[in-house]
């Protein structure tokens, strides 16, 4: 299977005053197109730091990241236009929806569709909101939406540019378990139907059967996870 992103030997140390924390300790991971992977691990183990390195938000100090086979970051140096890469090919979902408060749900998604340059923004925004079961809220402003609805709009927004890589950092932390599972199944559907590689940081062990692959981080290191009941597929 084609690889969307591959990281080799990522190491990152945060230095604050006299203390330093090794957040990534020689982490290597490959995310294949068309698969959905979970990233597990205790608080402070380096999950968000890894997501930021894979998403070209905050590079590691050492190591290499290849996007679709092309080296784009090496030892903290960008070898490509990373903001262009993010805008065209990546989708992000965070714990908080962070929607633009003065735009409606549809406008939030529509702007992302137009930036992503994949055709009629308004029509695509409508389709994506329907896909996420929030079509009825498209004229609502974020403050009028529940946390779960805001998050579904945020996921629609993340899909706007038809990303080949979707990175989600605890996207369901604000959702109840039924909605959480629905969202995880949606990530799987996006991976399997649209061929995106999806990596989801999650603490919700009830939905792990949704994932193709499980990884676990501990003290900045990564390994394949062997959670009870493991991945089905
Ligand atoms: N900007 C920063 N400056 C200094 N230290 C940081 C910074 N960001 C993260 N760290 C430290 O790096 C380590 C890894 O943090 P990270 O946020 O990646 O963990 P995490 O696995 O995402 O945790 P959580 O499950 O709580 O979100 C932690 O020890 C954290 O305190
Ligand atoms: Mg985190």
mmCIF file of C-alpha atoms and ligand atoms in Angstrom:
data_model
loop_
_atom_site.group_PDB
_atom_site.id
_atom_site.type_symbol
_atom_site.label_atom_id
_atom_site.label_comp_id
_atom_site.label_asym_id
_atom_site.label_seq_id
_atom_site.Cartn_x
_atom_site.Cartn_y
_atom_site.Cartn_z
ATOM 1 C CA UNK A 1 0.000 0.000 0.000
ATOM 2 C CA UNK A 2 1.211 3.524 -0.763
ATOM 3 C CA UNK A 3 2.571 5.481 2.141
ATOM 4 C CA UNK A 4 1.187 8.922 2.901
ATOM 5 C CA UNK A 5 3.789 9.865 5.460
ATOM 6 C CA UNK A 6 6.862 8.240 6.912
ATOM 7 C CA UNK A 7 8.880 9.480 9.842
ATOM 8 C CA UNK A 8 12.323 8.111 10.565
ATOM 9 C CA UNK A 9 14.183 8.581 13.826
ATOM 10 C CA UNK A 10 12.319 11.619 15.149
ATOM 11 C CA UNK A 11 13.795 13.069 18.309
ATOM 12 C CA UNK A 12 12.587 16.190 20.062
ATOM 13 C CA UNK A 13 13.689 17.754 23.331
ATOM 14 C CA UNK A 14 11.860 20.626 25.006
ATOM 15 C CA UNK A 15 14.138 22.805 27.111
ATOM 16 C CA UNK A 16 12.528 25.022 29.733
ATOM 17 C CA UNK A 17 14.982 26.835 31.982
ATOM 18 C CA UNK A 18 17.241 24.179 33.436
ATOM 19 C CA UNK A 19 14.984 21.198 32.713
ATOM 20 C CA UNK A 20 14.769 19.336 29.452
ATOM 21 C CA UNK A 21 12.163 16.778 28.437
ATOM 22 C CA UNK A 22 12.731 14.263 25.660
ATOM 23 C CA UNK A 23 9.254 14.269 24.105
ATOM 24 C CA UNK A 24 10.216 12.127 21.094
ATOM 25 C CA UNK A 25 12.952 9.545 21.432
ATOM 26 C CA UNK A 26 13.894 8.010 18.077
ATOM 27 C CA UNK A 27 10.329 7.603 16.803
ATOM 28 C CA UNK A 28 9.743 5.980 13.420
ATOM 29 C CA UNK A 29 6.276 5.435 11.969
ATOM 30 C CA UNK A 30 4.721 4.925 8.541
ATOM 31 C CA UNK A 31 1.097 5.805 7.848
ATOM 32 C CA UNK A 32 -0.280 4.007 4.821
ATOM 33 C CA UNK A 33 -2.912 5.496 2.550
ATOM 34 C CA UNK A 34 -6.324 3.969 3.119
ATOM 35 C CA UNK A 35 -5.731 2.984 6.729
ATOM 36 C CA UNK A 36 -6.854 4.386 10.050
ATOM 37 C CA UNK A 37 -4.463 4.140 12.994
ATOM 38 C CA UNK A 38 -4.899 4.926 16.681
ATOM 39 C CA UNK A 39 -2.183 6.473 18.823
ATOM 40 C CA UNK A 40 -2.501 5.541 22.479
ATOM 41 C CA UNK A 41 -0.413 6.250 25.531
ATOM 42 C CA UNK A 42 -0.393 8.070 28.868
ATOM 43 C CA UNK A 43 -0.460 11.832 29.321
ATOM 44 C CA UNK A 44 2.915 13.376 28.526
ATOM 45 C CA UNK A 45 4.134 10.403 26.479
ATOM 46 C CA UNK A 46 4.648 12.538 23.344
ATOM 47 C CA UNK A 47 1.498 11.923 21.276
ATOM 48 C CA UNK A 48 0.728 15.568 20.513
ATOM 49 C CA UNK A 49 4.388 16.268 19.849
ATOM 50 C CA UNK A 50 4.403 13.460 17.275
ATOM 51 C CA UNK A 51 1.186 14.726 15.656
ATOM 52 C CA UNK A 52 2.751 18.192 15.336
ATOM 53 C CA UNK A 53 5.897 16.762 13.752
ATOM 54 C CA UNK A 54 3.922 14.608 11.282
ATOM 55 C CA UNK A 55 1.696 17.575 10.442
ATOM 56 C CA UNK A 56 4.616 19.951 9.819
ATOM 57 C CA UNK A 57 3.379 22.212 12.597
ATOM 58 C CA UNK A 58 6.410 21.942 14.855
ATOM 59 C CA UNK A 59 9.332 19.901 13.526
ATOM 60 C CA UNK A 60 11.445 17.472 15.475
ATOM 61 C CA UNK A 61 15.066 18.407 16.192
ATOM 62 C CA UNK A 62 16.406 15.274 14.533
ATOM 63 C CA UNK A 63 15.082 12.772 12.036
ATOM 64 C CA UNK A 64 13.320 12.899 8.704
ATOM 65 C CA UNK A 65 9.707 13.141 7.542
ATOM 66 C CA UNK A 66 8.797 11.971 4.044
ATOM 67 C CA UNK A 67 5.457 12.925 2.528
ATOM 68 C CA UNK A 68 4.286 10.654 -0.290
ATOM 69 C CA UNK A 69 7.853 9.440 -0.639
ATOM 70 C CA UNK A 70 9.470 12.870 -0.795
ATOM 71 C CA UNK A 71 11.733 14.105 1.990
ATOM 72 C CA UNK A 72 10.165 17.323 3.300
ATOM 73 C CA UNK A 73 11.744 17.858 6.713
ATOM 74 C CA UNK A 74 15.189 16.754 7.791
ATOM 75 C CA UNK A 75 16.805 17.478 11.142
ATOM 76 C CA UNK A 76 14.466 20.387 11.787
ATOM 77 C CA UNK A 77 14.969 21.979 8.358
ATOM 78 C CA UNK A 78 12.119 22.310 5.846
ATOM 79 C CA UNK A 79 12.928 21.015 2.370
ATOM 80 C CA UNK A 80 9.547 22.013 0.916
ATOM 81 C CA UNK A 81 6.872 24.688 1.372
ATOM 82 C CA UNK A 82 5.260 23.235 4.485
ATOM 83 C CA UNK A 83 2.332 25.625 4.738
ATOM 84 C CA UNK A 84 1.401 24.827 1.123
ATOM 85 C CA UNK A 85 1.699 21.129 1.893
ATOM 86 C CA UNK A 86 -0.562 21.476 4.955
ATOM 87 C CA UNK A 87 -3.120 23.557 3.083
ATOM 88 C CA UNK A 88 -3.380 21.227 0.108
ATOM 89 C CA UNK A 89 -2.915 17.777 1.564
ATOM 90 C CA UNK A 90 -3.463 17.693 5.318
ATOM 91 C CA UNK A 91 -6.499 17.778 7.560
ATOM 92 C CA UNK A 92 -6.384 18.455 11.299
ATOM 93 C CA UNK A 93 -8.919 17.845 14.035
ATOM 94 C CA UNK A 94 -8.257 18.849 17.635
ATOM 95 C CA UNK A 95 -9.949 18.368 20.972
ATOM 96 C CA UNK A 96 -11.548 21.797 20.648
ATOM 97 C CA UNK A 97 -13.353 22.630 17.424
ATOM 98 C CA UNK A 98 -11.899 26.180 17.189
ATOM 99 C CA UNK A 99 -14.479 27.284 14.643
ATOM 100 C CA UNK A 100 -14.440 30.903 13.505
ATOM 101 C CA UNK A 101 -17.064 32.508 15.741
ATOM 102 C CA UNK A 102 -18.396 35.070 13.255
ATOM 103 C CA UNK A 103 -18.988 32.527 10.479
ATOM 104 C CA UNK A 104 -21.855 30.042 10.246
ATOM 105 C CA UNK A 105 -21.198 26.311 10.276
ATOM 106 C CA UNK A 106 -21.493 26.213 6.503
ATOM 107 C CA UNK A 107 -19.223 29.228 6.028
ATOM 108 C CA UNK A 108 -16.566 27.685 8.275
ATOM 109 C CA UNK A 109 -16.460 24.648 6.005
ATOM 110 C CA UNK A 110 -16.944 26.623 2.789
ATOM 111 C CA UNK A 111 -13.867 28.796 3.380
ATOM 112 C CA UNK A 112 -11.787 25.695 3.936
ATOM 113 C CA UNK A 113 -13.202 24.169 0.738
ATOM 114 C CA UNK A 114 -12.249 27.269 -1.225
ATOM 115 C CA UNK A 115 -8.738 27.323 0.250
ATOM 116 C CA UNK A 116 -8.435 23.650 -0.609
ATOM 117 C CA UNK A 117 -9.323 24.451 -4.222
ATOM 118 C CA UNK A 118 -11.443 21.358 -4.878
ATOM 119 C CA UNK A 119 -14.346 22.962 -6.710
ATOM 120 C CA UNK A 120 -17.611 24.620 -5.682
ATOM 121 C CA UNK A 121 -17.063 25.470 -2.014
ATOM 122 C CA UNK A 122 -20.683 25.979 -1.044
ATOM 123 C CA UNK A 123 -21.877 22.728 -2.590
ATOM 124 C CA UNK A 124 -19.011 20.769 -1.051
ATOM 125 C CA UNK A 125 -19.578 22.365 2.359
ATOM 126 C CA UNK A 126 -23.228 21.272 2.217
ATOM 127 C CA UNK A 127 -22.261 17.739 1.244
ATOM 128 C CA UNK A 128 -19.686 17.447 4.013
ATOM 129 C CA UNK A 129 -22.069 18.776 6.660
ATOM 130 C CA UNK A 130 -24.677 16.263 5.528
ATOM 131 C CA UNK A 131 -22.055 13.514 5.622
ATOM 132 C CA UNK A 132 -21.390 14.438 9.265
ATOM 133 C CA UNK A 133 -25.087 14.612 10.067
ATOM 134 C CA UNK A 134 -25.148 18.351 10.823
ATOM 135 C CA UNK A 135 -26.825 19.545 7.617
ATOM 136 C CA UNK A 136 -29.659 21.038 9.676
ATOM 137 C CA UNK A 137 -27.234 23.345 11.481
ATOM 138 C CA UNK A 138 -25.502 24.875 8.486
ATOM 139 C CA UNK A 139 -26.811 28.398 9.181
ATOM 140 C CA UNK A 140 -25.951 28.267 12.881
ATOM 141 C CA UNK A 141 -23.046 30.163 14.396
ATOM 142 C CA UNK A 142 -20.646 28.116 16.540
ATOM 143 C CA UNK A 143 -21.976 29.479 19.847
ATOM 144 C CA UNK A 144 -25.417 28.103 18.913
ATOM 145 C CA UNK A 145 -24.049 24.578 18.458
ATOM 146 C CA UNK A 146 -23.433 21.914 21.074
ATOM 147 C CA UNK A 147 -19.861 20.761 21.612
ATOM 148 C CA UNK A 148 -20.523 17.608 19.630
ATOM 149 C CA UNK A 149 -22.053 19.521 16.739
ATOM 150 C CA UNK A 150 -19.123 21.946 16.713
ATOM 151 C CA UNK A 151 -16.766 19.024 16.521
ATOM 152 C CA UNK A 152 -18.611 17.468 13.603
ATOM 153 C CA UNK A 153 -18.402 20.792 11.761
ATOM 154 C CA UNK A 154 -14.673 20.866 12.542
ATOM 155 C CA UNK A 155 -14.296 17.389 11.054
ATOM 156 C CA UNK A 156 -16.209 18.455 7.943
ATOM 157 C CA UNK A 157 -13.800 21.388 7.697
ATOM 158 C CA UNK A 158 -10.820 19.057 7.989
ATOM 159 C CA UNK A 159 -12.134 17.034 5.026
ATOM 160 C CA UNK A 160 -12.597 20.129 2.861
ATOM 161 C CA UNK A 161 -9.361 19.828 0.885
ATOM 162 C CA UNK A 162 -9.743 16.054 0.416
ATOM 163 C CA UNK A 163 -6.631 15.486 2.506
ATOM 164 C CA UNK A 164 -4.362 12.530 1.937
ATOM 165 C CA UNK A 165 -3.322 12.686 5.599
ATOM 166 C CA UNK A 166 -5.662 13.428 8.501
ATOM 167 C CA UNK A 167 -4.245 13.989 11.979
ATOM 168 C CA UNK A 168 -6.669 14.071 14.876
ATOM 169 C CA UNK A 169 -5.571 14.816 18.447
ATOM 170 C CA UNK A 170 -8.221 13.513 20.870
ATOM 171 C CA UNK A 171 -11.049 14.523 18.521
ATOM 172 C CA UNK A 172 -13.749 12.807 20.538
ATOM 173 C CA UNK A 173 -12.761 13.912 24.023
ATOM 174 C CA UNK A 174 -15.805 16.214 24.162
ATOM 175 C CA UNK A 175 -18.278 13.667 22.754
ATOM 176 C CA UNK A 176 -20.372 10.993 24.451
ATOM 177 C CA UNK A 177 -19.459 7.401 23.698
ATOM 178 C CA UNK A 178 -22.094 6.871 20.996
ATOM 179 C CA UNK A 179 -21.066 10.007 19.094
ATOM 180 C CA UNK A 180 -17.434 9.173 19.716
ATOM 181 C CA UNK A 181 -17.827 5.803 18.038
ATOM 182 C CA UNK A 182 -19.718 7.420 15.154
ATOM 183 C CA UNK A 183 -16.824 9.821 14.622
ATOM 184 C CA UNK A 184 -14.225 7.050 14.812
ATOM 185 C CA UNK A 185 -16.217 5.037 12.271
ATOM 186 C CA UNK A 186 -16.325 8.101 10.076
ATOM 187 C CA UNK A 187 -12.536 8.391 10.200
ATOM 188 C CA UNK A 188 -12.351 4.747 9.171
ATOM 189 C CA UNK A 189 -14.781 5.369 6.326
ATOM 190 C CA UNK A 190 -12.763 8.363 5.114
ATOM 191 C CA UNK A 191 -9.606 6.237 5.154
ATOM 192 C CA UNK A 192 -11.156 3.228 3.457
ATOM 193 C CA UNK A 193 -13.350 5.017 0.923
ATOM 194 C CA UNK A 194 -11.239 8.058 0.071
ATOM 195 C CA UNK A 195 -7.817 6.536 0.573
ATOM 196 C CA UNK A 196 -6.607 8.959 3.215
ATOM 197 C CA UNK A 197 -4.164 7.947 5.915
ATOM 198 C CA UNK A 198 -5.700 8.817 9.288
ATOM 199 C CA UNK A 199 -3.967 8.955 12.677
ATOM 200 C CA UNK A 200 -6.161 9.487 15.728
ATOM 201 C CA UNK A 201 -4.878 10.129 19.248
ATOM 202 C CA UNK A 202 -7.444 8.679 21.614
ATOM 203 C CA UNK A 203 -7.934 7.608 25.189
ATOM 204 C CA UNK A 204 -11.226 5.897 24.422
ATOM 205 C CA UNK A 205 -10.485 2.198 24.536
ATOM 206 C CA UNK A 206 -14.109 1.306 23.739
ATOM 207 C CA UNK A 207 -13.747 2.110 20.051
ATOM 208 C CA UNK A 208 -10.371 0.527 19.310
ATOM 209 C CA UNK A 209 -11.916 -2.174 17.112
ATOM 210 C CA UNK A 210 -12.568 0.558 14.547
ATOM 211 C CA UNK A 211 -8.842 0.934 13.808
ATOM 212 C CA UNK A 212 -6.647 -0.982 11.377
ATOM 213 C CA UNK A 213 -3.489 -0.370 13.401
ATOM 214 C CA UNK A 214 -2.772 0.544 17.006
ATOM 215 C CA UNK A 215 0.346 2.326 18.255
ATOM 216 C CA UNK A 216 1.282 3.101 21.803
ATOM 217 C CA UNK A 217 3.654 5.756 23.097
ATOM 218 C CA UNK A 218 5.478 5.773 26.380
ATOM 219 C CA UNK A 219 8.201 8.199 27.471
ATOM 220 C CA UNK A 220 8.670 9.467 23.928
ATOM 221 C CA UNK A 221 9.041 6.033 22.378
ATOM 222 C CA UNK A 222 6.572 4.266 20.099
ATOM 223 C CA UNK A 223 5.644 0.630 19.600
ATOM 224 C CA UNK A 224 2.805 -1.344 18.060
ATOM 225 C CA UNK A 225 0.107 -1.705 20.698
ATOM 226 C CA UNK A 226 -1.321 -4.986 21.823
ATOM 227 C CA UNK A 227 -4.494 -3.715 23.433
ATOM 228 C CA UNK A 228 -6.869 -6.411 24.562
ATOM 229 C CA UNK A 229 -9.272 -7.166 21.780
ATOM 230 C CA UNK A 230 -6.875 -5.393 19.350
ATOM 231 C CA UNK A 231 -7.718 -4.164 15.909
ATOM 232 C CA UNK A 232 -10.234 -6.279 14.010
ATOM 233 C CA UNK A 233 -8.904 -5.655 10.549
HETATM 234 N N1 LIG B 1 5.883 23.488 24.387
HETATM 235 C C1 LIG B 1 6.410 22.700 25.322
HETATM 236 N N2 LIG B 1 7.402 23.125 26.136
HETATM 237 C C2 LIG B 1 7.953 22.331 27.052
HETATM 238 N N3 LIG B 1 7.586 21.048 27.257
HETATM 239 C C3 LIG B 1 6.602 20.554 26.490
HETATM 240 C C4 LIG B 1 5.968 21.356 25.488
HETATM 241 N N4 LIG B 1 5.019 20.587 24.874
HETATM 242 C C5 LIG B 1 5.062 19.389 25.464
HETATM 243 N N5 LIG B 1 6.014 19.352 26.427
HETATM 244 C C6 LIG B 1 6.376 18.185 27.250
HETATM 245 O O1 LIG B 1 6.717 17.119 26.372
HETATM 246 C C7 LIG B 1 6.164 15.890 26.828
HETATM 247 C C8 LIG B 1 5.220 15.313 25.787
HETATM 248 O O2 LIG B 1 4.113 16.193 25.658
HETATM 249 P P1 LIG B 1 2.890 15.881 24.682
HETATM 250 O O3 LIG B 1 1.997 17.071 24.702
HETATM 251 O O4 LIG B 1 3.425 15.476 23.360
HETATM 252 O O5 LIG B 1 2.214 14.628 25.399
HETATM 253 P P2 LIG B 1 0.820 13.886 25.109
HETATM 254 O O6 LIG B 1 1.125 12.445 24.990
HETATM 255 O O7 LIG B 1 0.140 14.549 23.977
HETATM 256 O O8 LIG B 1 0.016 14.121 26.458
HETATM 257 P P3 LIG B 1 -1.587 14.320 26.716
HETATM 258 O O9 LIG B 1 -2.199 12.938 26.619
HETATM 259 O O10 LIG B 1 -1.646 14.866 28.095
HETATM 260 O O11 LIG B 1 -2.103 15.258 25.682
HETATM 261 C C9 LIG B 1 5.516 16.202 28.175
HETATM 262 O O12 LIG B 1 6.425 15.928 29.195
HETATM 263 C C10 LIG B 1 5.238 17.685 28.080
HETATM 264 O O13 LIG B 1 5.226 18.266 29.355
HETATM 265 MG MG1 LIG B 2 -1.669 15.600 23.802
#
